[in-house]
PDB file of C-alpha atoms in Angstrom:
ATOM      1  CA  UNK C   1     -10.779  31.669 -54.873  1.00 58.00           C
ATOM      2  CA  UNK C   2     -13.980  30.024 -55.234  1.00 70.00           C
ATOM      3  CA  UNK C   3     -15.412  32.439 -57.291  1.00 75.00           C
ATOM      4  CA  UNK C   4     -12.924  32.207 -59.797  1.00 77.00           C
ATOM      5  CA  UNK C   5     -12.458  28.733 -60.647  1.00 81.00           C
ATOM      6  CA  UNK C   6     -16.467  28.933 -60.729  1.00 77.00           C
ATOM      7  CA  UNK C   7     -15.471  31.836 -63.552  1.00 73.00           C
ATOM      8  CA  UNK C   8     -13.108  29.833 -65.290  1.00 78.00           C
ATOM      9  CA  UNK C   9     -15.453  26.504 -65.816  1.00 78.00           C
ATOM     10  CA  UNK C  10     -18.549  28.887 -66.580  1.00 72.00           C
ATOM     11  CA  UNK C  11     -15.889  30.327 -69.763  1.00 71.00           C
ATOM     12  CA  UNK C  12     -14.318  26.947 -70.267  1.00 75.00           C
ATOM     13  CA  UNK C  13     -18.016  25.595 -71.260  1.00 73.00           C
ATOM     14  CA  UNK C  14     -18.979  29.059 -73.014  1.00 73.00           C
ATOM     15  CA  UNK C  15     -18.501  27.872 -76.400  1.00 80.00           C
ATOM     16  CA  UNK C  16     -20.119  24.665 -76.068  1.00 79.00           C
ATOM     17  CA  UNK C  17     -22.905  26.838 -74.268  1.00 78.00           C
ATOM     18  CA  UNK C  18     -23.337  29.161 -77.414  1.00 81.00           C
ATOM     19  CA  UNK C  19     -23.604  26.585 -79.941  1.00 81.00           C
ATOM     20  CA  UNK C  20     -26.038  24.632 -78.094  1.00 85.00           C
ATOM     21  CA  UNK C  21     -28.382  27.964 -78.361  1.00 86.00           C
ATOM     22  CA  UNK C  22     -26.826  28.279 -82.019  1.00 87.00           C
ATOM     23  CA  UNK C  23     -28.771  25.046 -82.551  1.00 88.00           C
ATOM     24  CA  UNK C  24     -31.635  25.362 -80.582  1.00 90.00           C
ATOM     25  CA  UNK C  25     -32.018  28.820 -82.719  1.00 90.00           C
ATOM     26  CA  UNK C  26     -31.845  27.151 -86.077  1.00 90.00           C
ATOM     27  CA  UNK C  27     -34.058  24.211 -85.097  1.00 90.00           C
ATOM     28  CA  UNK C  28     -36.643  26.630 -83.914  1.00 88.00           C
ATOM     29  CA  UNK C  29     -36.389  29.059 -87.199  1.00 88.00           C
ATOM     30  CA  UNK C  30     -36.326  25.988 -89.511  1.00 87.00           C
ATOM     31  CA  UNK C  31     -39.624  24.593 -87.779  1.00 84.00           C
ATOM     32  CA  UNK C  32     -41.242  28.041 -88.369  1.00 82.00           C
ATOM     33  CA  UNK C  33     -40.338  28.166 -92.109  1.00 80.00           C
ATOM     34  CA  UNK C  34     -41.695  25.068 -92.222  1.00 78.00           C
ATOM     35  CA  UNK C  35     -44.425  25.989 -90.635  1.00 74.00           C
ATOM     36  CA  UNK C  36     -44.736  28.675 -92.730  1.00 68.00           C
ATOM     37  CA  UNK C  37     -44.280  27.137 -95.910  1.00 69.00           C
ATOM     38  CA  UNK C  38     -46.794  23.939 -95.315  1.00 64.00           C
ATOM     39  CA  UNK C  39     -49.794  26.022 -94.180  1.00 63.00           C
ATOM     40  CA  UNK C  40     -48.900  28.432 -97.272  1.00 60.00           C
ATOM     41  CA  UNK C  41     -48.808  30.963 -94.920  1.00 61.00           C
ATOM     42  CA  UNK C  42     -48.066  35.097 -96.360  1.00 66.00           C
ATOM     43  CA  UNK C  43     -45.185  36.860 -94.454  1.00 68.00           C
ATOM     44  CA  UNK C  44     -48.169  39.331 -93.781  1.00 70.00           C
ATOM     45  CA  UNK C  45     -50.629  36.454 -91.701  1.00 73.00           C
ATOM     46  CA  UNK C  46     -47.687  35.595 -90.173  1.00 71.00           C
ATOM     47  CA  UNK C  47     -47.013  39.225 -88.590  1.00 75.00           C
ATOM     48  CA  UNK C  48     -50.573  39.425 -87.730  1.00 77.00           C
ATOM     49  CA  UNK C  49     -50.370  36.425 -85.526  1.00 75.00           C
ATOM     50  CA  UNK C  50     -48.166  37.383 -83.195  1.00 74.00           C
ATOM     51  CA  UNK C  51     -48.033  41.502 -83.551  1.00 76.00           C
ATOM     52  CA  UNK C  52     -51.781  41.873 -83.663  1.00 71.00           C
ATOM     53  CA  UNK C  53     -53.882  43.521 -86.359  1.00 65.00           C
ATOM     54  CA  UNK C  54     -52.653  47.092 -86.066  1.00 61.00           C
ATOM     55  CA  UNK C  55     -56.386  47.784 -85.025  1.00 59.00           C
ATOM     56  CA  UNK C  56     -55.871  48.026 -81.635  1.00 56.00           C
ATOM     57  CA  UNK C  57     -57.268  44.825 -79.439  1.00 52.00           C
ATOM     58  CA  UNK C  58     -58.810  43.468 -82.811  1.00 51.00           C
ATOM     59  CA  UNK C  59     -61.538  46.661 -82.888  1.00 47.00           C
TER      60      UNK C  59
END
């Protein structure tokens, strides 16, 4: 029995679970476009960052 009312509070709370990452996602994405946007960064720089050259290891 314990395993279900531990099931029902984890559903219970779901939705206030999900918008609380909802949020956190947003806050993140709106920090990077602002990011992006203040260091007049291209879409392109920005890949390059964090997916690498396409050179392999920067050769």
């Amino acid at each position: 029995m314990g395993s279900l009312v531990l099931l029902q509070s984890i559903i219970s709370h779901l939705p206030i679970s999900c918008l609380i990452i909802f949020l956190f996602w947003n806050y993140i994405k709106i920090l990077l476009q602002e990011t992006i946007m203040t260091d007049q960064w291209s879409l392109k720089e920005f890949v390059v960052l964090f997916m690498g050259n396409g050179r392999g290891n920067g050769k």
